[in-house]
Amino acid sequence: METSDVRDQRRTQETSLEARSPFDLRVNLGRGVPDSDVRTALASGDMGFLHSFTTGSAVDGPGIRIVAWTAGCSWRCLYCHNPDTWNMSNGIPVTLARATEELRKYHRGLKVMSGGFTLSGGEPLMQYRFAIKLLAAAKALGIHTALDTTGYLGARLTDADLECIDLVLLDIKAWDPDGHRHLTGMEVGPVLDFARRLAARGRSVWLRFVLVPGLTDNPQEIAQIASFAAGLGNVARVDVLPFHQMGRFKWQQLGLNYTLDQTVTPPAEAVERVCAQFRAVGLNVY
Ligand code: SF4
């Protein structure tokens, strides 16, 4: 008779890597993988834990992109729209070879569409060895690479690792240390340190800022983020992303305490005001 562990592993192998969107709720796909295998995978980088692959993204870097969404994040952003990616065991265990093969399928098309590969999450640097091996594999296929990260674990990467990343999509979620801690559960310092290091190494950055009414809409704070970003000299673009409620469903399904039920999507004028603050310091804003 099939044991539950074997059943879990079979289910994992049968689960398609491709999701309709990152908003697909995925849980427990890594259940049944022994802890020792997880530790070995993280140490070697030869296996990672992925929520899914999605194709055809036009918002996660230049051109049309294939995006791999990793599982595992130690942050607890109040507005997270993918809380099923917090837990690494919700991800599908995927060998580096299988993930690379997935990229190989698309590499010609990505070049034609001036697109590339984006590694997002969760927080990809929770599995930084796998992340770098996969980004290096993409580069070896001639694919433009982007890493979507909080930057919090950026100190784990060597300067050589950074060379595998053509573009960093870096979130600065709040400026004030207390506000940042309240919003994400984590310190802002390491994020800013990584931003400075990317600037020193001349790595291109797209900055992302999520505008949440009542949480991140203080004009003085936004001005400080804008001034910091402009001073770096490597921020090619800023995306101001209006808060939305698309993640609420997952919080409810996972039995998590969602505190932004009453928070509204900011009106277009509010988003434009924030865009204007970034433009005022000379940054390109979308
Ligand atoms: S860093 Fe991203 S994945 Fe992690 S909690 Fe925040 S929004 Fe969610």
PDB file of C-alpha atoms and ligand atoms in Angstrom:
ATOM      1  CA  MET A   1       0.000   0.000   0.000  1.00  0.00           C
ATOM      2  CA  GLU A   2       1.225   3.532  -0.813  1.00  0.00           C
ATOM      3  CA  THR A   3       2.406   5.464   2.268  1.00  0.00           C
ATOM      4  CA  SER A   4       1.434   9.105   2.765  1.00  0.00           C
ATOM      5  CA  ASP A   5       5.066  10.178   2.183  1.00  0.00           C
ATOM      6  CA  VAL A   6       5.218   8.346  -1.131  1.00  0.00           C
ATOM      7  CA  ARG A   7       1.824   9.792  -2.042  1.00  0.00           C
ATOM      8  CA  ASP A   8       3.094  13.308  -1.236  1.00  0.00           C
ATOM      9  CA  GLN A   9       6.218  12.798  -3.334  1.00  0.00           C
ATOM     10  CA  ARG A  10       4.211  11.436  -6.273  1.00  0.00           C
ATOM     11  CA  ARG A  11       1.816  14.379  -6.036  1.00  0.00           C
ATOM     12  CA  THR A  12       4.778  16.764  -6.032  1.00  0.00           C
ATOM     13  CA  GLN A  13       6.288  15.194  -9.135  1.00  0.00           C
ATOM     14  CA  GLU A  14       2.925  15.374 -10.923  1.00  0.00           C
ATOM     15  CA  THR A  15       2.277  19.015 -10.056  1.00  0.00           C
ATOM     16  CA  SER A  16       2.813  21.251 -13.023  1.00  0.00           C
ATOM     17  CA  LEU A  17       5.494  23.869 -12.540  1.00  0.00           C
ATOM     18  CA  GLU A  18       3.420  26.239 -14.599  1.00  0.00           C
ATOM     19  CA  ALA A  19       0.697  28.102 -12.718  1.00  0.00           C
ATOM     20  CA  ARG A  20      -2.076  30.178 -14.259  1.00  0.00           C
ATOM     21  CA  SER A  21      -0.723  33.051 -12.195  1.00  0.00           C
ATOM     22  CA  PRO A  22       1.239  33.613  -8.981  1.00  0.00           C
ATOM     23  CA  PHE A  23      -2.169  34.090  -7.366  1.00  0.00           C
ATOM     24  CA  ASP A  24      -2.778  30.321  -7.537  1.00  0.00           C
ATOM     25  CA  LEU A  25      -2.919  29.088  -3.955  1.00  0.00           C
ATOM     26  CA  ARG A  26      -0.333  26.344  -3.485  1.00  0.00           C
ATOM     27  CA  VAL A  27       0.311  24.613  -0.181  1.00  0.00           C
ATOM     28  CA  ASN A  28       2.163  21.580   1.141  1.00  0.00           C
ATOM     29  CA  LEU A  29       3.719  20.632  -2.188  1.00  0.00           C
ATOM     30  CA  GLY A  30       7.052  19.971  -0.522  1.00  0.00           C
ATOM     31  CA  ARG A  31       5.525  17.895   2.260  1.00  0.00           C
ATOM     32  CA  GLY A  32       7.126  14.490   2.386  1.00  0.00           C
ATOM     33  CA  VAL A  33      10.583  15.795   1.504  1.00  0.00           C
ATOM     34  CA  PRO A  34      12.764  14.795   4.469  1.00  0.00           C
ATOM     35  CA  ASP A  35      14.351  17.664   6.424  1.00  0.00           C
ATOM     36  CA  SER A  36      17.798  16.267   5.663  1.00  0.00           C
ATOM     37  CA  ASP A  37      17.047  16.516   1.909  1.00  0.00           C
ATOM     38  CA  VAL A  38      15.916  20.108   2.364  1.00  0.00           C
ATOM     39  CA  ARG A  39      19.138  20.951   4.197  1.00  0.00           C
ATOM     40  CA  THR A  40      21.260  19.235   1.528  1.00  0.00           C
ATOM     41  CA  ALA A  41      19.358  21.035  -1.226  1.00  0.00           C
ATOM     42  CA  LEU A  42      19.849  24.429   0.387  1.00  0.00           C
ATOM     43  CA  ALA A  43      23.539  23.785   0.999  1.00  0.00           C
ATOM     44  CA  SER A  44      24.295  22.619  -2.532  1.00  0.00           C
ATOM     45  CA  GLY A  45      21.857  24.774  -4.522  1.00  0.00           C
ATOM     46  CA  ASP A  46      21.176  21.760  -6.742  1.00  0.00           C
ATOM     47  CA  MET A  47      17.510  21.725  -5.755  1.00  0.00           C
ATOM     48  CA  GLY A  48      15.151  24.557  -4.961  1.00  0.00           C
ATOM     49  CA  PHE A  49      11.589  25.013  -3.796  1.00  0.00           C
ATOM     50  CA  LEU A  50       9.374  26.782  -6.287  1.00  0.00           C
ATOM     51  CA  HIS A  51       5.791  27.955  -6.012  1.00  0.00           C
ATOM     52  CA  SER A  52       5.506  27.953  -9.809  1.00  0.00           C
ATOM     53  CA  PHE A  53       6.717  29.202 -13.152  1.00  0.00           C
ATOM     54  CA  THR A  54       4.603  31.699 -15.058  1.00  0.00           C
ATOM     55  CA  THR A  55       5.187  32.816 -18.621  1.00  0.00           C
ATOM     56  CA  GLY A  56       4.325  35.993 -20.477  1.00  0.00           C
ATOM     57  CA  SER A  57       4.863  38.502 -17.680  1.00  0.00           C
ATOM     58  CA  ALA A  58       5.306  42.059 -18.919  1.00  0.00           C
ATOM     59  CA  VAL A  59       5.803  43.667 -15.498  1.00  0.00           C
ATOM     60  CA  ASP A  60       8.717  41.814 -13.908  1.00  0.00           C
ATOM     61  CA  GLY A  61      11.552  43.330 -15.882  1.00  0.00           C
ATOM     62  CA  PRO A  62      12.091  44.440 -19.493  1.00  0.00           C
ATOM     63  CA  GLY A  63      10.249  42.699 -22.347  1.00  0.00           C
ATOM     64  CA  ILE A  64       8.205  39.545 -21.990  1.00  0.00           C
ATOM     65  CA  ARG A  65       9.462  37.308 -19.217  1.00  0.00           C
ATOM     66  CA  ILE A  66       9.311  33.892 -17.685  1.00  0.00           C
ATOM     67  CA  VAL A  67       9.112  34.164 -13.900  1.00  0.00           C
ATOM     68  CA  ALA A  68      10.019  31.514 -11.333  1.00  0.00           C
ATOM     69  CA  TRP A  69       8.363  32.156  -7.977  1.00  0.00           C
ATOM     70  CA  THR A  70      10.331  30.685  -5.096  1.00  0.00           C
ATOM     71  CA  ALA A  71       8.867  29.454  -1.842  1.00  0.00           C
ATOM     72  CA  GLY A  72      10.179  30.731   1.484  1.00  0.00           C
ATOM     73  CA  CYS A  73      10.131  34.210   2.988  1.00  0.00           C
ATOM     74  CA  SER A  74      10.915  35.308   6.526  1.00  0.00           C
ATOM     75  CA  TRP A  75       9.202  38.689   6.118  1.00  0.00           C
ATOM     76  CA  ARG A  76       5.579  39.172   7.101  1.00  0.00           C
ATOM     77  CA  CYS A  77       4.416  42.146   5.060  1.00  0.00           C
ATOM     78  CA  LEU A  78       0.925  43.168   6.051  1.00  0.00           C
ATOM     79  CA  TYR A  79      -0.039  43.478   2.385  1.00  0.00           C
ATOM     80  CA  CYS A  80       1.691  40.332   1.111  1.00  0.00           C
ATOM     81  CA  HIS A  81      -0.394  38.936  -1.734  1.00  0.00           C
ATOM     82  CA  ASN A  82       1.349  35.563  -1.733  1.00  0.00           C
ATOM     83  CA  PRO A  83       1.455  34.338   1.884  1.00  0.00           C
ATOM     84  CA  ASP A  84       1.443  30.752   0.590  1.00  0.00           C
ATOM     85  CA  THR A  85       5.045  31.433  -0.482  1.00  0.00           C
ATOM     86  CA  TRP A  86       6.166  32.141   3.112  1.00  0.00           C
ATOM     87  CA  ASN A  87       6.674  28.494   3.928  1.00  0.00           C
ATOM     88  CA  MET A  88       9.316  26.671   1.910  1.00  0.00           C
ATOM     89  CA  SER A  89       7.487  23.368   2.279  1.00  0.00           C
ATOM     90  CA  ASN A  90       4.616  24.823   0.238  1.00  0.00           C
ATOM     91  CA  GLY A  91       6.953  24.859  -2.765  1.00  0.00           C
ATOM     92  CA  ILE A  92       7.568  22.142  -5.321  1.00  0.00           C
ATOM     93  CA  PRO A  93      11.041  20.631  -4.908  1.00  0.00           C
ATOM     94  CA  VAL A  94      12.663  21.189  -8.298  1.00  0.00           C
ATOM     95  CA  THR A  95      16.114  20.125  -9.354  1.00  0.00           C
ATOM     96  CA  LEU A  96      18.369  22.720 -10.919  1.00  0.00           C
ATOM     97  CA  ALA A  97      18.402  20.557 -14.067  1.00  0.00           C
ATOM     98  CA  ARG A  98      14.583  20.576 -14.329  1.00  0.00           C
ATOM     99  CA  ALA A  99      14.345  24.331 -13.745  1.00  0.00           C
ATOM    100  CA  THR A 100      17.092  24.962 -16.320  1.00  0.00           C
ATOM    101  CA  GLU A 101      15.272  22.735 -18.801  1.00  0.00           C
ATOM    102  CA  GLU A 102      12.160  24.859 -18.284  1.00  0.00           C
ATOM    103  CA  LEU A 103      14.200  27.937 -19.226  1.00  0.00           C
ATOM    104  CA  ARG A 104      15.747  26.213 -22.229  1.00  0.00           C
ATOM    105  CA  LYS A 105      12.235  25.670 -23.651  1.00  0.00           C
ATOM    106  CA  TYR A 106      11.715  29.419 -23.875  1.00  0.00           C
ATOM    107  CA  HIS A 107      15.170  30.885 -24.410  1.00  0.00           C
ATOM    108  CA  ARG A 108      14.840  31.627 -28.139  1.00  0.00           C
ATOM    109  CA  GLY A 109      11.423  33.238 -27.773  1.00  0.00           C
ATOM    110  CA  LEU A 110      12.606  35.341 -24.853  1.00  0.00           C
ATOM    111  CA  LYS A 111      15.436  36.723 -26.962  1.00  0.00           C
ATOM    112  CA  VAL A 112      13.069  37.542 -29.843  1.00  0.00           C
ATOM    113  CA  MET A 113      10.807  39.420 -27.420  1.00  0.00           C
ATOM    114  CA  SER A 114      13.756  41.205 -25.751  1.00  0.00           C
ATOM    115  CA  GLY A 115      12.606  39.591 -22.555  1.00  0.00           C
ATOM    116  CA  GLY A 116      14.247  37.374 -20.016  1.00  0.00           C
ATOM    117  CA  PHE A 117      13.999  35.415 -16.822  1.00  0.00           C
ATOM    118  CA  THR A 118      12.992  36.833 -13.458  1.00  0.00           C
ATOM    119  CA  LEU A 119      13.450  35.017 -10.187  1.00  0.00           C
ATOM    120  CA  SER A 120      10.872  36.232  -7.703  1.00  0.00           C
ATOM    121  CA  GLY A 121       9.157  34.946  -4.598  1.00  0.00           C
ATOM    122  CA  GLY A 122       8.710  34.654  -1.674  1.00  0.00           C
ATOM    123  CA  GLU A 123      12.260  35.765  -1.128  1.00  0.00           C
ATOM    124  CA  PRO A 124      14.580  34.055  -3.626  1.00  0.00           C
ATOM    125  CA  LEU A 125      17.657  34.659  -1.489  1.00  0.00           C
ATOM    126  CA  MET A 126      16.268  32.326   1.202  1.00  0.00           C
ATOM    127  CA  GLN A 127      17.650  29.730  -1.264  1.00  0.00           C
ATOM    128  CA  TYR A 128      20.520  31.867  -2.466  1.00  0.00           C
ATOM    129  CA  ARG A 129      22.729  29.030  -3.711  1.00  0.00           C
ATOM    130  CA  PHE A 130      19.927  27.658  -5.892  1.00  0.00           C
ATOM    131  CA  ALA A 131      18.997  31.202  -6.941  1.00  0.00           C
ATOM    132  CA  ILE A 132      22.489  32.013  -8.147  1.00  0.00           C
ATOM    133  CA  LYS A 133      22.962  28.666  -9.887  1.00  0.00           C
ATOM    134  CA  LEU A 134      19.664  29.119 -11.734  1.00  0.00           C
ATOM    135  CA  LEU A 135      20.422  32.727 -12.692  1.00  0.00           C
ATOM    136  CA  ALA A 136      23.877  31.651 -13.897  1.00  0.00           C
ATOM    137  CA  ALA A 137      22.270  28.862 -15.947  1.00  0.00           C
ATOM    138  CA  ALA A 138      19.911  31.405 -17.520  1.00  0.00           C
ATOM    139  CA  LYS A 139      22.835  33.655 -18.400  1.00  0.00           C
ATOM    140  CA  ALA A 140      24.673  30.707 -19.932  1.00  0.00           C
ATOM    141  CA  LEU A 141      21.638  30.294 -22.224  1.00  0.00           C
ATOM    142  CA  GLY A 142      22.011  33.939 -23.210  1.00  0.00           C
ATOM    143  CA  ILE A 143      18.903  35.007 -21.264  1.00  0.00           C
ATOM    144  CA  HIS A 144      18.627  38.411 -19.555  1.00  0.00           C
ATOM    145  CA  THR A 145      18.283  37.840 -15.802  1.00  0.00           C
ATOM    146  CA  ALA A 146      16.468  39.734 -13.082  1.00  0.00           C
ATOM    147  CA  LEU A 147      16.204  39.100  -9.355  1.00  0.00           C
ATOM    148  CA  ASP A 148      13.156  40.378  -7.486  1.00  0.00           C
ATOM    149  CA  THR A 149      14.198  40.700  -3.841  1.00  0.00           C
ATOM    150  CA  THR A 150      13.794  42.609  -0.625  1.00  0.00           C
ATOM    151  CA  GLY A 151      17.602  42.794  -0.565  1.00  0.00           C
ATOM    152  CA  TYR A 152      17.581  41.815   3.101  1.00  0.00           C
ATOM    153  CA  LEU A 153      19.806  38.780   2.487  1.00  0.00           C
ATOM    154  CA  GLY A 154      21.942  40.470  -0.148  1.00  0.00           C
ATOM    155  CA  ALA A 155      25.065  40.131   2.012  1.00  0.00           C
ATOM    156  CA  ARG A 156      24.932  36.392   1.272  1.00  0.00           C
ATOM    157  CA  LEU A 157      25.905  37.080  -2.337  1.00  0.00           C
ATOM    158  CA  THR A 158      29.480  37.480  -3.441  1.00  0.00           C
ATOM    159  CA  ASP A 159      30.477  40.140  -5.934  1.00  0.00           C
ATOM    160  CA  ALA A 160      30.884  37.340  -8.482  1.00  0.00           C
ATOM    161  CA  ASP A 161      27.297  36.234  -7.765  1.00  0.00           C
ATOM    162  CA  LEU A 162      26.080  39.732  -8.566  1.00  0.00           C
ATOM    163  CA  GLU A 163      27.561  39.404 -12.048  1.00  0.00           C
ATOM    164  CA  CYS A 164      24.910  36.753 -12.844  1.00  0.00           C
ATOM    165  CA  ILE A 165      22.164  39.316 -12.308  1.00  0.00           C
ATOM    166  CA  ASP A 166      21.527  41.864 -15.040  1.00  0.00           C
ATOM    167  CA  LEU A 167      18.830  43.684 -13.106  1.00  0.00           C
ATOM    168  CA  VAL A 168      17.665  43.785  -9.498  1.00  0.00           C
ATOM    169  CA  LEU A 169      14.026  44.574  -8.787  1.00  0.00           C
ATOM    170  CA  LEU A 170      14.434  46.012  -5.322  1.00  0.00           C
ATOM    171  CA  ASP A 171      11.561  46.819  -2.988  1.00  0.00           C
ATOM    172  CA  ILE A 172      11.927  49.672  -0.558  1.00  0.00           C
ATOM    173  CA  LYS A 173       8.774  49.284   1.455  1.00  0.00           C
ATOM    174  CA  ALA A 174       9.182  52.034   4.049  1.00  0.00           C
ATOM    175  CA  TRP A 175      11.863  54.473   5.202  1.00  0.00           C
ATOM    176  CA  ASP A 176      11.198  54.967   8.893  1.00  0.00           C
ATOM    177  CA  PRO A 177      12.715  52.017  10.830  1.00  0.00           C
ATOM    178  CA  ASP A 178       9.686  51.636  13.118  1.00  0.00           C
ATOM    179  CA  GLY A 179       7.273  51.871  10.202  1.00  0.00           C
ATOM    180  CA  HIS A 180       9.310  49.319   8.260  1.00  0.00           C
ATOM    181  CA  ARG A 181       9.306  46.949  11.230  1.00  0.00           C
ATOM    182  CA  HIS A 182       5.551  47.365  11.633  1.00  0.00           C
ATOM    183  CA  LEU A 183       4.896  46.779   7.934  1.00  0.00           C
ATOM    184  CA  THR A 184       7.273  43.877   7.301  1.00  0.00           C
ATOM    185  CA  GLY A 185       8.416  42.532  10.670  1.00  0.00           C
ATOM    186  CA  MET A 186      12.035  43.238   9.633  1.00  0.00           C
ATOM    187  CA  GLU A 187      14.730  45.942   9.757  1.00  0.00           C
ATOM    188  CA  VAL A 188      15.220  48.300   6.825  1.00  0.00           C
ATOM    189  CA  GLY A 189      19.005  48.711   7.321  1.00  0.00           C
ATOM    190  CA  PRO A 190      20.175  45.629   5.393  1.00  0.00           C
ATOM    191  CA  VAL A 191      17.895  46.583   2.483  1.00  0.00           C
ATOM    192  CA  LEU A 192      19.512  49.995   2.195  1.00  0.00           C
ATOM    193  CA  ASP A 193      23.001  48.471   2.594  1.00  0.00           C
ATOM    194  CA  PHE A 194      22.299  46.134  -0.333  1.00  0.00           C
ATOM    195  CA  ALA A 195      20.989  49.051  -2.412  1.00  0.00           C
ATOM    196  CA  ARG A 196      24.251  50.950  -1.752  1.00  0.00           C
ATOM    197  CA  ARG A 197      26.332  47.889  -2.634  1.00  0.00           C
ATOM    198  CA  LEU A 198      24.462  47.391  -5.934  1.00  0.00           C
ATOM    199  CA  ALA A 199      25.138  51.038  -6.716  1.00  0.00           C
ATOM    200  CA  ALA A 200      28.830  50.665  -5.885  1.00  0.00           C
ATOM    201  CA  ARG A 201      29.025  47.617  -8.181  1.00  0.00           C
ATOM    202  CA  GLY A 202      27.142  49.409 -10.965  1.00  0.00           C
ATOM    203  CA  ARG A 203      24.314  46.868 -11.080  1.00  0.00           C
ATOM    204  CA  SER A 204      21.097  48.162 -12.606  1.00  0.00           C
ATOM    205  CA  VAL A 205      18.080  48.487 -10.297  1.00  0.00           C
ATOM    206  CA  TRP A 206      14.372  48.977 -10.775  1.00  0.00           C
ATOM    207  CA  LEU A 207      12.968  50.251  -7.522  1.00  0.00           C
ATOM    208  CA  ARG A 208       9.519  49.143  -6.444  1.00  0.00           C
ATOM    209  CA  PHE A 209       7.372  50.988  -3.971  1.00  0.00           C
ATOM    210  CA  VAL A 210       3.931  49.797  -2.888  1.00  0.00           C
ATOM    211  CA  LEU A 211       1.587  52.640  -2.012  1.00  0.00           C
ATOM    212  CA  VAL A 212      -0.722  51.626   0.825  1.00  0.00           C
ATOM    213  CA  PRO A 213      -3.146  54.254   2.145  1.00  0.00           C
ATOM    214  CA  GLY A 214      -2.516  54.882   5.829  1.00  0.00           C
ATOM    215  CA  LEU A 215       0.692  52.818   5.858  1.00  0.00           C
ATOM    216  CA  THR A 216       3.169  54.031   3.243  1.00  0.00           C
ATOM    217  CA  ASP A 217       1.632  57.281   1.994  1.00  0.00           C
ATOM    218  CA  ASN A 218       3.475  59.767   4.212  1.00  0.00           C
ATOM    219  CA  PRO A 219       4.896  62.365   1.755  1.00  0.00           C
ATOM    220  CA  GLN A 220       7.973  63.080   3.932  1.00  0.00           C
ATOM    221  CA  GLU A 221       8.907  59.404   4.005  1.00  0.00           C
ATOM    222  CA  ILE A 222       8.357  59.033   0.277  1.00  0.00           C
ATOM    223  CA  ALA A 223      10.560  62.084  -0.304  1.00  0.00           C
ATOM    224  CA  GLN A 224      13.339  60.404   1.706  1.00  0.00           C
ATOM    225  CA  ILE A 225      13.062  57.193  -0.303  1.00  0.00           C
ATOM    226  CA  ALA A 226      13.086  59.199  -3.541  1.00  0.00           C
ATOM    227  CA  SER A 227      16.119  61.206  -2.479  1.00  0.00           C
ATOM    228  CA  PHE A 228      17.989  58.031  -1.426  1.00  0.00           C
ATOM    229  CA  ALA A 229      17.132  56.312  -4.726  1.00  0.00           C
ATOM    230  CA  ALA A 230      18.185  59.296  -6.824  1.00  0.00           C
ATOM    231  CA  GLY A 231      21.495  59.493  -4.947  1.00  0.00           C
ATOM    232  CA  LEU A 232      22.373  55.894  -5.815  1.00  0.00           C
ATOM    233  CA  GLY A 233      22.860  56.617  -9.499  1.00  0.00           C
ATOM    234  CA  ASN A 234      21.908  53.106 -10.690  1.00  0.00           C
ATOM    235  CA  VAL A 235      18.108  53.242 -10.404  1.00  0.00           C
ATOM    236  CA  ALA A 236      16.928  52.983 -13.997  1.00  0.00           C
ATOM    237  CA  ARG A 237      13.234  53.021 -13.188  1.00  0.00           C
ATOM    238  CA  VAL A 238      10.758  53.304 -10.338  1.00  0.00           C
ATOM    239  CA  ASP A 239       7.478  51.397 -10.242  1.00  0.00           C
ATOM    240  CA  VAL A 240       4.848  52.804  -7.912  1.00  0.00           C
ATOM    241  CA  LEU A 241       2.468  49.925  -7.255  1.00  0.00           C
ATOM    242  CA  PRO A 242      -0.952  50.696  -5.809  1.00  0.00           C
ATOM    243  CA  PHE A 243      -2.065  48.411  -2.989  1.00  0.00           C
ATOM    244  CA  HIS A 244      -4.800  45.941  -3.981  1.00  0.00           C
ATOM    245  CA  GLN A 245      -6.893  43.322  -2.237  1.00  0.00           C
ATOM    246  CA  MET A 246      -6.004  40.366  -4.492  1.00  0.00           C
ATOM    247  CA  GLY A 247      -4.119  38.663  -1.662  1.00  0.00           C
ATOM    248  CA  ARG A 248      -6.968  38.744   0.866  1.00  0.00           C
ATOM    249  CA  PHE A 249      -8.362  35.433  -0.385  1.00  0.00           C
ATOM    250  CA  LYS A 250      -5.108  33.625   0.398  1.00  0.00           C
ATOM    251  CA  TRP A 251      -4.874  35.079   3.922  1.00  0.00           C
ATOM    252  CA  GLN A 252      -8.416  33.868   4.562  1.00  0.00           C
ATOM    253  CA  GLN A 253      -7.771  30.433   3.061  1.00  0.00           C
ATOM    254  CA  LEU A 254      -4.630  30.008   5.159  1.00  0.00           C
ATOM    255  CA  GLY A 255      -6.381  31.149   8.361  1.00  0.00           C
ATOM    256  CA  LEU A 256      -4.051  34.156   8.755  1.00  0.00           C
ATOM    257  CA  ASN A 257      -4.999  37.380  10.482  1.00  0.00           C
ATOM    258  CA  TYR A 258      -5.412  39.894   7.662  1.00  0.00           C
ATOM    259  CA  THR A 259      -5.414  43.449   9.024  1.00  0.00           C
ATOM    260  CA  LEU A 260      -5.961  45.418   5.808  1.00  0.00           C
ATOM    261  CA  ASP A 261      -9.580  44.463   5.199  1.00  0.00           C
ATOM    262  CA  GLN A 262     -10.685  48.086   5.318  1.00  0.00           C
ATOM    263  CA  THR A 263      -7.751  49.468   3.319  1.00  0.00           C
ATOM    264  CA  VAL A 264      -8.712  50.760  -0.096  1.00  0.00           C
ATOM    265  CA  THR A 265      -6.779  50.832  -3.346  1.00  0.00           C
ATOM    266  CA  PRO A 266      -5.314  54.347  -3.634  1.00  0.00           C
ATOM    267  CA  PRO A 267      -6.995  56.529  -6.242  1.00  0.00           C
ATOM    268  CA  ALA A 268      -5.120  57.361  -9.435  1.00  0.00           C
ATOM    269  CA  GLU A 269      -4.473  60.921  -8.236  1.00  0.00           C
ATOM    270  CA  ALA A 270      -2.723  59.648  -5.092  1.00  0.00           C
ATOM    271  CA  VAL A 271      -0.539  57.306  -7.169  1.00  0.00           C
ATOM    272  CA  GLU A 272       0.275  60.169  -9.524  1.00  0.00           C
ATOM    273  CA  ARG A 273       1.272  62.408  -6.589  1.00  0.00           C
ATOM    274  CA  VAL A 274       3.779  59.766  -5.456  1.00  0.00           C
ATOM    275  CA  CYS A 275       5.063  59.281  -9.004  1.00  0.00           C
ATOM    276  CA  ALA A 276       5.594  63.050  -9.171  1.00  0.00           C
ATOM    277  CA  GLN A 277       7.733  62.916  -6.022  1.00  0.00           C
ATOM    278  CA  PHE A 278      10.049  60.364  -7.646  1.00  0.00           C
ATOM    279  CA  ARG A 279      10.080  62.294 -10.922  1.00  0.00           C
ATOM    280  CA  ALA A 280      10.964  65.497  -9.079  1.00  0.00           C
ATOM    281  CA  VAL A 281      14.353  64.013  -8.143  1.00  0.00           C
ATOM    282  CA  GLY A 282      15.068  62.972 -11.729  1.00  0.00           C
ATOM    283  CA  LEU A 283      13.975  59.332 -11.676  1.00  0.00           C
ATOM    284  CA  ASN A 284      12.037  57.549 -14.451  1.00  0.00           C
ATOM    285  CA  VAL A 285       8.698  56.482 -13.063  1.00  0.00           C
ATOM    286  CA  TYR A 286       6.073  54.049 -14.372  1.00  0.00           C
TER     287      TYR A 286
HETATM  288  S1  SF4 B   1       8.770  40.149   1.165  1.00  0.00           S
HETATM  289 FE1  SF4 B   1       7.297  39.655  -0.446  1.00  0.00          FE
HETATM  290  S2  SF4 B   1       6.778  37.495  -0.156  1.00  0.00           S
HETATM  291 FE2  SF4 B   1       7.774  38.192   1.715  1.00  0.00          FE
HETATM  292  S3  SF4 B   1       6.095  38.787   3.055  1.00  0.00           S
HETATM  293 FE3  SF4 B   1       6.763  40.632   1.971  1.00  0.00          FE
HETATM  294  S4  SF4 B   1       5.469  40.775   0.169  1.00  0.00           S
HETATM  295 FE4  SF4 B   1       5.272  38.677   0.966  1.00  0.00          FE
END
